[in-house]
mmCIF file of C-alpha atoms in Angstrom:
data_model
loop_
_atom_site.group_PDB
_atom_site.id
_atom_site.type_symbol
_atom_site.label_atom_id
_atom_site.label_comp_id
_atom_site.label_asym_id
_atom_site.label_seq_id
_atom_site.Cartn_x
_atom_site.Cartn_y
_atom_site.Cartn_z
ATOM 1 C CA MET C 1 91.034 176.153 189.516
ATOM 2 C CA LYS C 2 88.782 177.008 192.452
ATOM 3 C CA THR C 3 86.264 178.422 190.151
ATOM 4 C CA LEU C 4 86.467 174.971 188.168
ATOM 5 C CA CYS C 5 86.057 173.011 191.348
ATOM 6 C CA VAL C 6 83.085 175.009 192.389
ATOM 7 C CA ALA C 7 81.352 174.601 188.905
ATOM 8 C CA LEU C 8 81.934 170.900 188.875
ATOM 9 C CA LEU C 9 80.498 170.664 192.557
ATOM 10 C CA LEU C 10 77.605 172.783 191.492
ATOM 11 C CA ALA C 11 77.108 170.449 188.370
ATOM 12 C CA ILE C 12 77.314 167.329 190.434
ATOM 13 C CA ALA C 13 74.950 168.715 192.969
ATOM 14 C CA GLY C 14 72.675 170.015 190.318
ATOM 15 C CA THR C 15 71.784 166.784 188.531
ATOM 16 C CA PRO C 16 69.805 165.151 191.414
ATOM 17 C CA LEU C 17 67.905 168.492 191.819
ATOM 18 C CA GLY C 18 67.222 168.625 188.153
ATOM 19 C CA ALA C 19 65.860 165.041 188.284
ATOM 20 C CA GLN C 20 63.740 165.808 191.141
ATOM 21 C CA GLN C 21 62.329 169.010 189.492
ATOM 22 C CA ASP C 22 61.688 166.927 186.461
ATOM 23 C CA VAL C 23 59.916 164.296 188.521
ATOM 24 C CA SER C 24 57.950 166.923 190.300
ATOM 25 C CA ALA C 25 56.742 168.648 187.022
ATOM 26 C CA ARG C 26 55.640 165.520 185.426
ATOM 27 C CA LEU C 27 53.503 164.585 188.574
ATOM 28 C CA ALA C 28 52.271 168.026 189.340
ATOM 29 C CA GLY C 29 48.471 167.751 189.736
ATOM 30 C CA ARG C 30 48.238 164.439 188.315
ATOM 31 C CA VAL C 31 48.797 162.204 191.244
ATOM 32 C CA PRO C 32 47.853 162.474 195.010
ATOM 33 C CA PRO C 33 50.725 163.997 197.437
ATOM 34 C CA GLU C 34 51.561 160.706 198.923
ATOM 35 C CA ILE C 35 51.959 159.038 195.589
ATOM 36 C CA ALA C 36 54.256 161.882 194.517
ATOM 37 C CA ALA C 37 56.315 161.449 197.603
ATOM 38 C CA LEU C 38 56.775 157.764 197.197
ATOM 39 C CA VAL C 39 57.622 158.261 193.437
ATOM 40 C CA HIS C 40 60.345 160.810 194.531
ATOM 41 C CA GLN C 41 61.544 158.384 197.069
ATOM 42 C CA LEU C 42 61.653 155.446 194.674
ATOM 43 C CA ALA C 43 62.924 157.468 191.601
ATOM 44 C CA MET C 44 65.818 158.875 193.574
ATOM 45 C CA GLY C 45 67.134 155.403 194.789
ATOM 46 C CA ALA C 46 66.276 153.920 191.307
ATOM 47 C CA ALA C 47 68.542 156.609 189.618
ATOM 48 C CA ALA C 48 71.325 156.143 192.013
ATOM 49 C CA ARG C 49 71.370 152.379 191.021
ATOM 50 C CA GLY C 50 71.243 153.305 187.348
ATOM 51 C CA LEU C 51 67.770 152.305 186.885
ATOM 52 C CA PRO C 52 65.289 154.207 184.552
ATOM 53 C CA ILE C 53 62.694 156.401 186.625
ATOM 54 C CA ASP C 54 60.385 157.083 183.527
ATOM 55 C CA PRO C 55 58.455 153.762 184.078
ATOM 56 C CA LEU C 56 57.789 154.800 187.717
ATOM 57 C CA ILE C 57 56.426 158.190 186.850
ATOM 58 C CA GLN C 58 54.422 156.551 184.053
ATOM 59 C CA LYS C 59 53.026 153.890 186.441
ATOM 60 C CA ALA C 60 51.987 156.448 189.136
ATOM 61 C CA VAL C 61 50.241 158.842 186.495
ATOM 62 C CA GLU C 62 48.526 155.694 184.889
ATOM 63 C CA GLY C 63 47.153 154.600 188.261
ATOM 64 C CA SER C 64 45.886 158.007 189.163
ATOM 65 C CA ALA C 65 44.296 158.509 185.611
ATOM 66 C CA LYS C 66 42.612 155.029 186.146
ATOM 67 C CA GLY C 67 41.236 156.002 189.528
ATOM 68 C CA VAL C 68 43.219 153.209 191.170
ATOM 69 C CA PRO C 69 43.386 153.857 195.045
ATOM 70 C CA ALA C 70 46.550 155.139 196.373
ATOM 71 C CA ASP C 71 47.796 152.153 198.430
ATOM 72 C CA ARG C 72 47.342 149.894 195.225
ATOM 73 C CA VAL C 73 49.302 152.434 193.119
ATOM 74 C CA ALA C 74 51.874 152.394 195.833
ATOM 75 C CA SER C 75 52.148 148.360 195.796
ATOM 76 C CA ALA C 76 52.535 148.594 191.921
ATOM 77 C CA LEU C 77 55.219 151.336 192.040
ATOM 78 C CA ARG C 78 57.288 148.868 194.370
ATOM 79 C CA ALA C 79 56.794 145.873 192.451
ATOM 80 C CA LEU C 80 57.732 147.692 189.294
ATOM 81 C CA THR C 81 61.030 149.160 191.269
ATOM 82 C CA ALA C 82 61.640 145.458 192.166
ATOM 83 C CA GLN C 83 61.154 144.428 188.522
ATOM 84 C CA LEU C 84 63.691 147.111 187.272
ATOM 85 C CA ASP C 85 66.217 145.762 189.951
ATOM 86 C CA VAL C 86 65.928 142.238 188.903
ATOM 87 C CA ALA C 87 66.016 143.256 185.069
ATOM 88 C CA ASN C 88 69.272 145.158 185.686
ATOM 89 C CA ALA C 89 70.847 142.393 187.478
ATOM 90 C CA ALA C 90 69.791 139.804 184.693
ATOM 91 C CA ILE C 91 71.354 142.018 182.170
ATOM 92 C CA GLN C 92 74.440 142.591 183.905
ATOM 93 C CA GLN C 93 74.720 138.649 184.143
ATOM 94 C CA ALA C 94 75.244 138.641 180.434
ATOM 95 C CA GLY C 95 78.291 140.715 180.756
ATOM 96 C CA SER C 96 77.046 144.309 180.595
ATOM 97 C CA ASN C 97 78.457 146.163 183.602
ATOM 98 C CA ARG C 98 76.312 149.170 183.102
ATOM 99 C CA PRO C 99 73.036 148.455 181.063
ATOM 100 C CA ASP C 100 71.514 151.413 179.419
ATOM 101 C CA THR C 101 68.170 152.371 180.967
ATOM 102 C CA GLU C 102 66.228 151.478 177.926
ATOM 103 C CA ALA C 103 67.356 147.939 178.164
ATOM 104 C CA ILE C 104 66.533 147.727 181.863
ATOM 105 C CA ALA C 105 63.154 149.048 181.125
ATOM 106 C CA ALA C 106 62.461 146.552 178.384
ATOM 107 C CA GLY C 107 63.821 143.889 180.747
ATOM 108 C CA ALA C 108 61.398 144.995 183.496
ATOM 109 C CA PHE C 109 58.500 144.859 180.981
ATOM 110 C CA ALA C 110 59.600 141.404 179.647
ATOM 111 C CA LEU C 111 59.444 140.113 183.187
ATOM 112 C CA ASN C 112 55.829 141.428 183.541
ATOM 113 C CA ALA C 113 55.092 139.867 180.238
ATOM 114 C CA GLY C 114 56.209 136.383 181.666
ATOM 115 C CA ILE C 115 59.936 136.051 180.537
ATOM 116 C CA SER C 116 62.010 134.862 183.296
ATOM 117 C CA ALA C 117 65.217 136.769 184.783
ATOM 118 C CA LYS C 118 67.287 133.665 183.394
ATOM 119 C CA GLN C 119 65.667 134.234 180.061
ATOM 120 C CA VAL C 120 66.307 137.968 180.077
ATOM 121 C CA THR C 121 69.968 137.168 180.601
ATOM 122 C CA ALA C 122 69.791 134.640 177.544
ATOM 123 C CA LEU C 123 68.211 137.360 175.399
ATOM 124 C CA ALA C 124 70.733 139.947 176.360
ATOM 125 C CA LEU C 125 73.692 137.435 175.727
ATOM 126 C CA VAL C 126 72.604 136.986 172.076
ATOM 127 C CA SER C 127 71.955 140.711 171.734
ATOM 128 C CA ARG C 128 75.072 141.688 170.188
ATOM 129 C CA PRO C 129 75.340 144.496 167.470
ATOM 130 C CA PRO C 130 73.380 145.202 165.263
ATOM 131 C CA TYR C 131 70.885 143.623 167.627
ATOM 132 C CA SER C 132 70.003 145.918 170.589
ATOM 133 C CA THR C 133 69.133 144.367 174.037
ATOM 134 C CA ALA C 134 66.320 146.736 174.365
ATOM 135 C CA VAL C 135 64.710 145.778 171.033
ATOM 136 C CA THR C 136 65.173 142.090 171.587
ATOM 137 C CA LEU C 137 63.764 142.232 174.997
ATOM 138 C CA ARG C 138 60.801 144.251 173.828
ATOM 139 C CA VAL C 139 60.142 141.916 170.896
ATOM 140 C CA ALA C 140 60.219 138.897 173.281
ATOM 141 C CA SER C 141 57.835 140.525 175.736
ATOM 142 C CA THR C 142 55.474 141.468 172.837
ATOM 143 C CA LEU C 143 55.467 137.956 171.825
ATOM 144 C CA ALA C 144 54.911 136.604 175.160
ATOM 145 C CA ALA C 145 52.143 139.126 175.483
ATOM 146 C CA MET C 146 50.531 137.642 172.383
ATOM 147 C CA GLY C 147 50.495 134.275 173.908
ATOM 148 C CA VAL C 148 53.672 132.576 172.682
ATOM 149 C CA PRO C 149 55.087 130.584 175.661
ATOM 150 C CA ALA C 150 58.281 132.316 177.061
ATOM 151 C CA GLU C 151 60.613 129.451 176.258
ATOM 152 C CA GLN C 152 59.446 129.344 172.704
ATOM 153 C CA THR C 153 59.638 132.967 172.532
ATOM 154 C CA VAL C 154 63.364 132.922 173.725
ATOM 155 C CA ASP C 155 64.172 129.952 171.221
ATOM 156 C CA LEU C 156 62.778 131.851 168.204
ATOM 157 C CA VAL C 157 64.377 135.263 169.014
ATOM 158 C CA THR C 158 67.586 133.492 169.359
ATOM 159 C CA GLN C 159 67.301 131.445 166.227
ATOM 160 C CA ILE C 160 66.558 134.567 164.180
ATOM 161 C CA ILE C 161 69.493 136.427 165.573
ATOM 162 C CA ALA C 162 71.746 133.531 165.023
ATOM 163 C CA LEU C 163 70.871 133.624 161.168
ATOM 164 C CA GLY C 164 72.657 136.931 161.252
ATOM 165 C CA GLY C 165 70.102 138.769 159.236
ATOM 166 C CA PRO C 166 69.352 142.678 159.682
ATOM 167 C CA ALA C 167 67.996 143.767 163.114
ATOM 168 C CA THR C 168 64.576 144.424 161.395
ATOM 169 C CA ASP C 169 64.193 140.502 161.112
ATOM 170 C CA VAL C 170 63.911 140.558 164.899
ATOM 171 C CA LEU C 171 61.621 143.708 165.152
ATOM 172 C CA GLY C 172 59.320 142.039 162.586
ATOM 173 C CA LEU C 173 58.674 139.020 164.520
ATOM 174 C CA PRO C 174 55.417 140.083 166.377
ATOM 175 C CA GLY C 175 54.033 141.255 163.015
ATOM 176 C CA GLN C 176 54.708 137.955 161.430
ATOM 177 C CA VAL C 177 53.279 135.985 164.228
ATOM 178 C CA MET C 178 50.076 138.104 163.975
ATOM 179 C CA ALA C 179 49.950 137.528 160.191
ATOM 180 C CA GLY C 180 50.353 133.897 160.720
ATOM 181 C CA VAL C 181 47.439 133.825 163.112
ATOM 182 C CA SER C 182 45.159 135.847 160.692
ATOM 183 C CA GLN C 183 46.035 133.828 157.810
ATOM 184 C CA GLY C 184 45.338 130.622 159.707
ATOM 185 C CA GLN C 185 42.123 132.166 161.435
ATOM 186 C CA GLY C 186 39.688 129.462 159.715
ATOM 187 C CA ARG C 187 42.003 126.584 161.220
ATOM 188 C CA GLY C 188 42.280 128.195 164.577
ATOM 189 C CA VAL C 189 46.084 128.709 164.345
ATOM 190 C CA THR C 190 47.387 130.022 167.747
ATOM 191 C CA PRO C 191 50.252 132.403 168.359
ATOM 192 C CA ALA C 192 52.412 129.515 169.512
ATOM 193 C CA GLN C 193 51.693 127.606 166.358
ATOM 194 C CA ALA C 194 52.422 130.631 164.076
ATOM 195 C CA ALA C 195 55.752 131.130 166.056
ATOM 196 C CA ALA C 196 56.497 127.465 165.762
ATOM 197 C CA GLY C 197 56.063 127.875 161.828
ATOM 198 C CA LEU C 198 58.504 130.739 161.883
ATOM 199 C CA ALA C 199 60.902 128.741 163.818
ATOM 200 C CA ARG C 200 60.732 125.919 161.433
ATOM 201 C CA ALA C 201 61.291 128.268 158.448
ATOM 202 C CA ALA C 202 64.442 129.757 160.256
ATOM 203 C CA ALA C 203 65.749 126.321 160.741
ATOM 204 C CA ALA C 204 65.378 125.662 157.033
ATOM 205 C CA ARG C 205 67.002 128.855 156.115
ATOM 206 C CA ALA C 206 69.995 127.976 158.599
ATOM 207 C CA ASN C 207 70.414 124.691 156.840
ATOM 208 C CA ALA C 208 69.954 125.725 153.349
ATOM 209 C CA PRO C 209 73.237 125.273 151.222
ATOM 210 C CA GLY C 210 75.165 128.510 150.920
ATOM 211 C CA GLN C 211 73.668 129.951 154.066
ATOM 212 C CA ASN C 212 75.619 131.153 157.144
ATOM 213 C CA LYS C 213 75.366 128.594 159.874
ATOM 214 C CA PRO C 214 74.298 130.101 163.243
ATOM 215 C CA LYS C 215 77.321 131.097 165.242
ATOM 216 C CA PRO C 216 77.817 130.622 168.845
ATOM 217 C CA GLN C 217 77.331 133.872 170.743
ATOM 218 C CA HIS C 218 79.856 134.814 173.608
ATOM 219 C CA PRO C 219 79.504 137.644 176.153
ATOM 220 C CA MET K 1 90.253 180.589 187.822
ATOM 221 C CA THR K 2 93.672 181.855 188.660
ATOM 222 C CA ASP K 3 95.099 184.313 186.268
ATOM 223 C CA PHE K 4 98.919 183.579 186.334
ATOM 224 C CA HIS K 5 101.538 185.916 185.425
ATOM 225 C CA PRO K 6 102.686 185.472 181.662
ATOM 226 C CA GLN K 7 106.137 184.188 182.643
ATOM 227 C CA VAL K 8 104.323 181.465 184.826
ATOM 228 C CA LYS K 9 102.327 180.453 182.011
ATOM 229 C CA GLN K 10 105.402 179.851 180.053
ATOM 230 C CA LEU K 11 106.778 177.873 182.887
ATOM 231 C CA LEU K 12 103.696 175.722 182.577
ATOM 232 C CA ASP K 13 104.083 175.385 178.910
ATOM 233 C CA GLY K 14 107.660 174.151 179.432
ATOM 234 C CA GLU K 15 109.121 177.171 177.798
ATOM 235 C CA LEU K 16 110.847 178.351 180.924
ATOM 236 C CA THR K 17 112.055 176.781 184.258
ATOM 237 C CA LEU K 18 111.679 177.916 187.686
ATOM 238 C CA ALA K 19 115.209 179.222 187.772
ATOM 239 C CA ASP K 20 114.262 181.236 184.744
ATOM 240 C CA LEU K 21 111.649 183.078 186.466
ATOM 241 C CA ALA K 22 112.037 186.478 188.282
ATOM 242 C CA PRO K 23 112.619 185.731 191.995
ATOM 243 C CA GLU K 24 109.236 187.370 192.878
ATOM 244 C CA LEU K 25 107.583 185.134 190.510
ATOM 245 C CA ARG K 26 109.050 181.879 191.883
ATOM 246 C CA ALA K 27 106.399 181.393 194.621
ATOM 247 C CA GLU K 28 103.588 181.638 192.136
ATOM 248 C CA GLY K 29 105.421 179.334 189.631
ATOM 249 C CA GLU K 30 105.742 176.708 192.402
ATOM 250 C CA GLU K 31 102.111 176.993 193.420
ATOM 251 C CA ALA K 32 101.201 176.638 189.680
ATOM 252 C CA LEU K 33 103.215 173.621 189.175
ATOM 253 C CA ARG K 34 101.805 172.173 192.297
ATOM 254 C CA LEU K 35 98.221 172.622 191.070
ATOM 255 C CA LEU K 36 99.233 171.211 187.862
ATOM 256 C CA ALA K 37 100.686 168.071 189.536
ATOM 257 C CA ALA K 38 97.772 167.627 191.567
ATOM 258 C CA VAL K 39 95.498 167.565 188.377
ATOM 259 C CA ASP K 40 97.914 165.215 186.791
ATOM 260 C CA ARG K 41 97.937 162.759 189.623
ATOM 261 C CA GLU K 42 94.208 162.174 189.333
ATOM 262 C CA PRO K 43 93.449 158.917 187.233
ATOM 263 C CA VAL K 44 91.265 160.102 184.532
ATOM 264 C CA THR K 45 89.631 157.900 181.748
ATOM 265 C CA LEU K 46 88.544 159.837 178.705
ATOM 266 C CA PRO K 47 86.425 158.502 176.167
ATOM 267 C CA GLY K 48 88.562 157.847 173.027
ATOM 268 C CA THR K 49 86.975 160.420 170.936
ATOM 269 C CA LEU K 50 87.339 163.287 173.352
ATOM 270 C CA GLY K 51 90.670 164.307 172.211
ATOM 271 C CA ALA K 52 89.652 164.538 168.469
ATOM 272 C CA ARG K 53 86.447 166.203 169.475
ATOM 273 C CA VAL K 54 88.228 168.850 171.557
ATOM 274 C CA LEU K 55 90.627 169.466 168.846
ATOM 275 C CA ALA K 56 87.956 169.691 166.195
ATOM 276 C CA GLU K 57 86.145 172.250 168.259
ATOM 277 C CA LEU K 58 89.255 174.295 168.924
ATOM 278 C CA ARG K 59 90.012 174.329 164.990
ATOM 279 C CA ARG K 60 86.341 175.333 164.531
ATOM 280 C CA ARG K 61 86.738 178.207 166.940
ATOM 281 C CA ALA K 62 90.074 179.269 165.521
ATOM 282 C CA GLU K 63 88.540 179.604 162.313
ATOM 283 C CA ALA K 64 85.509 181.581 163.664
ATOM 284 C CA PRO K 65 85.806 185.356 163.561
ATOM 285 C CA GLY K 66 85.794 187.622 166.745
ATOM 286 C CA PHE K 67 86.795 186.775 170.143
ATOM 287 C CA TRP K 68 87.842 183.014 169.453
ATOM 288 C CA ARG K 69 90.195 184.129 166.693
ATOM 289 C CA ARG K 70 92.059 186.255 169.199
ATOM 290 C CA LEU K 71 92.261 183.365 171.972
ATOM 291 C CA ARG K 72 95.659 181.664 172.098
ATOM 292 C CA LEU K 73 95.366 178.283 173.590
ATOM 293 C CA ARG K 74 98.303 176.852 175.704
ATOM 294 C CA PRO K 75 98.559 173.067 176.102
ATOM 295 C CA TRP K 76 98.109 173.453 179.954
ATOM 296 C CA THR K 77 94.709 175.217 179.362
ATOM 297 C CA LEU K 78 93.535 171.681 178.245
ATOM 298 C CA VAL K 79 94.217 170.254 181.432
ATOM 299 C CA PRO K 80 91.137 171.607 183.117
ATOM 300 C CA ALA K 81 89.363 171.094 179.941
ATOM 301 C CA PHE K 82 90.122 167.403 179.889
ATOM 302 C CA ALA K 83 89.176 167.319 183.631
ATOM 303 C CA ALA K 84 85.920 168.819 182.998
ATOM 304 C CA GLY K 85 85.294 166.682 180.019
ATOM 305 C CA ALA K 86 86.134 163.582 182.151
ATOM 306 C CA ALA K 87 83.564 164.883 185.010
ATOM 307 C CA LEU K 88 80.899 165.544 182.304
ATOM 308 C CA ALA K 89 81.325 162.037 180.811
ATOM 309 C CA LEU K 90 80.829 160.514 184.213
ATOM 310 C CA LEU K 91 77.776 162.647 184.969
ATOM 311 C CA LEU K 92 76.204 162.063 181.686
ATOM 312 C CA SER K 93 74.381 158.732 181.301
ATOM 313 C CA PRO K 94 73.613 156.461 179.468
ATOM 314 C CA PRO K 95 77.083 156.053 178.124
ATOM 315 C CA ALA K 96 76.103 154.500 174.799
ATOM 316 C CA PRO K 97 75.047 156.976 171.990
ATOM 317 C CA THR K 98 71.432 156.984 171.323
ATOM 318 C CA ARG K 99 69.671 157.387 168.052
ATOM 319 C CA ALA K 100 66.852 159.671 167.464
ATOM 320 C CA PRO K 101 63.770 157.394 167.361
ATOM 321 C CA ALA K 102 62.054 156.910 164.005
ATOM 322 C CA ALA K 103 58.382 157.857 163.961
ATOM 323 C CA VAL K 104 55.732 155.395 162.993
ATOM 324 C CA THR K 105 52.038 156.157 161.998
ATOM 325 C CA VAL K 106 49.447 153.975 163.638
ATOM 326 C CA ARG K 107 45.893 153.591 163.250
ATOM 327 C CA PHE K 108 44.018 152.528 166.396
ATOM 328 C CA VAL K 109 40.464 151.093 165.790
ATOM 329 C CA LEU K 110 37.799 150.203 168.293
ATOM 330 C CA PHE K 111 34.297 148.846 167.586
ATOM 331 C CA ALA K 112 32.024 150.453 170.287
ATOM 332 C CA PRO K 113 28.606 150.839 168.980
ATOM 333 C CA GLU K 114 27.117 151.829 172.373
ATOM 334 C CA ALA K 115 29.759 154.522 173.199
ATOM 335 C CA GLN K 116 29.235 158.190 173.168
ATOM 336 C CA GLN K 117 32.792 158.938 173.139
ATOM 337 C CA VAL K 118 36.040 157.042 173.095
ATOM 338 C CA ALA K 119 39.557 158.172 173.703
ATOM 339 C CA LEU K 120 43.008 156.625 173.842
ATOM 340 C CA ALA K 121 45.410 156.971 176.724
ATOM 341 C CA GLY K 122 48.796 155.554 177.117
ATOM 342 C CA THR K 123 52.476 155.927 177.694
ATOM 343 C CA PHE K 124 52.722 158.258 174.658
ATOM 344 C CA ASN K 125 50.255 160.837 176.055
ATOM 345 C CA GLN K 126 51.015 160.524 179.864
ATOM 346 C CA TRP K 127 47.798 158.443 180.171
ATOM 347 C CA ASP K 128 45.646 161.501 179.643
ATOM 348 C CA PRO K 129 42.157 160.400 178.729
ATOM 349 C CA ALA K 130 41.445 163.778 177.288
ATOM 350 C CA ALA K 131 44.484 164.153 175.042
ATOM 351 C CA THR K 132 43.549 161.842 172.302
ATOM 352 C CA PRO K 133 39.995 161.322 171.392
ATOM 353 C CA LEU K 134 38.886 158.859 168.783
ATOM 354 C CA VAL K 135 36.372 159.838 166.007
ATOM 355 C CA ARG K 136 33.571 157.873 164.471
ATOM 356 C CA THR K 137 34.501 156.815 160.891
ATOM 357 C CA GLY K 138 33.106 154.539 158.153
ATOM 358 C CA ALA K 139 30.842 151.650 159.484
ATOM 359 C CA PRO K 140 28.381 152.347 162.635
ATOM 360 C CA GLY K 141 30.074 152.095 165.817
ATOM 361 C CA VAL K 142 33.681 152.139 164.622
ATOM 362 C CA TRP K 143 35.929 154.646 166.292
ATOM 363 C CA THR K 144 39.488 155.416 164.955
ATOM 364 C CA ALA K 145 42.588 157.566 165.894
ATOM 365 C CA THR K 146 45.672 157.807 163.920
ATOM 366 C CA LEU K 147 48.763 158.852 165.512
ATOM 367 C CA THR K 148 52.439 159.205 164.659
ATOM 368 C CA LEU K 149 54.342 157.591 167.614
ATOM 369 C CA PRO K 150 58.189 157.184 168.112
ATOM 370 C CA ALA K 151 59.751 153.774 167.696
ATOM 371 C CA GLY K 152 59.758 151.765 170.957
ATOM 372 C CA GLN K 153 57.360 149.965 173.119
ATOM 373 C CA HIS K 154 54.088 151.605 173.986
ATOM 374 C CA GLN K 155 51.292 150.634 176.527
ATOM 375 C CA TYR K 156 47.834 152.051 176.080
ATOM 376 C CA ALA K 157 44.102 151.427 176.557
ATOM 377 C CA PHE K 158 40.887 152.838 175.252
ATOM 378 C CA VAL K 159 38.627 154.932 177.457
ATOM 379 C CA VAL K 160 35.138 154.590 176.767
ATOM 380 C CA ASP K 161 32.708 157.343 177.969
ATOM 381 C CA GLY K 162 35.438 158.841 180.095
ATOM 382 C CA ALA K 163 35.184 155.990 182.673
ATOM 383 C CA ARG K 164 35.619 152.458 181.299
ATOM 384 C CA TRP K 165 39.228 151.432 180.521
ATOM 385 C CA VAL K 166 39.181 148.769 177.809
ATOM 386 C CA ALA K 167 42.141 146.953 176.417
ATOM 387 C CA ASP K 168 42.435 146.806 172.524
ATOM 388 C CA PRO K 169 40.904 143.540 171.608
ATOM 389 C CA GLY K 170 43.343 143.360 168.447
ATOM 390 C CA ALA K 171 46.519 143.713 170.334
ATOM 391 C CA PRO K 172 48.552 141.864 172.848
ATOM 392 C CA ALA K 173 48.018 142.791 176.452
ATOM 393 C CA VAL K 174 49.964 142.567 179.824
ATOM 394 C CA ASP K 175 48.943 142.934 183.454
ATOM 395 C CA ASP K 176 48.995 146.512 184.173
ATOM 396 C CA GLY K 177 49.715 146.012 188.071
ATOM 397 C CA PHE K 178 46.097 147.163 189.040
ATOM 398 C CA GLY K 179 44.330 144.085 188.143
ATOM 399 C CA ARG K 180 43.528 145.235 184.474
ATOM 400 C CA ARG K 181 45.144 144.791 181.251
ATOM 401 C CA ASN K 182 47.294 147.180 178.998
ATOM 402 C CA SER K 183 47.605 146.843 175.386
ATOM 403 C CA VAL K 184 51.075 146.697 174.044
ATOM 404 C CA LEU K 185 52.383 148.210 170.826
ATOM 405 C CA SER K 186 56.028 147.433 169.715
ATOM 406 C CA LEU K 187 57.287 149.805 166.881
#
């Protein structure tokens, strides 16, 4: 029994150490020492709060690769940590007590793309299987990055999910919007207009005889 | 781990009572029962599938030749196994099962007629400007690279002549937090 307890204690103590070593290995020789120290500090706190640490490592490496001054990289890292916290809280608002790290990272990216915390919650609420919260948020943020207004993005994604089709229907939305823009290039069709066209088509499908009506989503 | 006397193990298995033990083994028997009770008092929530997985593994090992064939498992031996399983379940995160991401082949294209070299840097290559060079193909000034990437969201930029970071004009982009733009690719 003593052996088991010692083994468990070692396993518990070894996890943060392993994470620290992983962070060190990924930053070694790629970021200045002061940025490495800050990433360590932020990453350990983030991991303790259940947040992903990969985006922090990526942002530090990205900043250094681009030759960004250390103080500006530090500001970006702190801002990203704050976004991860907000995304985590927003997803928890949808009823997920312990969101997975992919969903939190996708939520932070959505915030960066212009989706509000309330909208992140709304998207997490409708993301019930087979729709994953991470995929829904990624798609919404990509649409927002394309120039589709955030509110219109949320409405479109919600509408498509309510149709009850396969998860690929949601995943394919950015490609469909882009195709709509390409097809209407001569007429100056914007991403927002292409997205509106998809929303109209989805509404027509929902109202077509024999189609499943959209079902209200509950947490 | 403490190696109990065979009779004490029988006590833990419920095959003997304390009174059945030889007097010199009773103290050991009481200690074993106390340890077992201490383990049992801990509220442990186990994944619904853990029992089936443990039993399946035991069956697999029982069928395997060699050492595992000779090992006889008593019910009490499962107690530390379940406790360890519960501790590991708490340590491992995220709790939800994750699927192996599918790979998608993507072709990146940049029209840069003045460039001497063009590379691709992004979340998929640790933002290493030397990792993924583009090559001139087809029409003059057209640079391309074809990569197989895991499904998910990727951010990237082109690096022209080793110094100029350029967002992909054919892809959506977001603020990179440093006053520039990163292109976004969702697969």
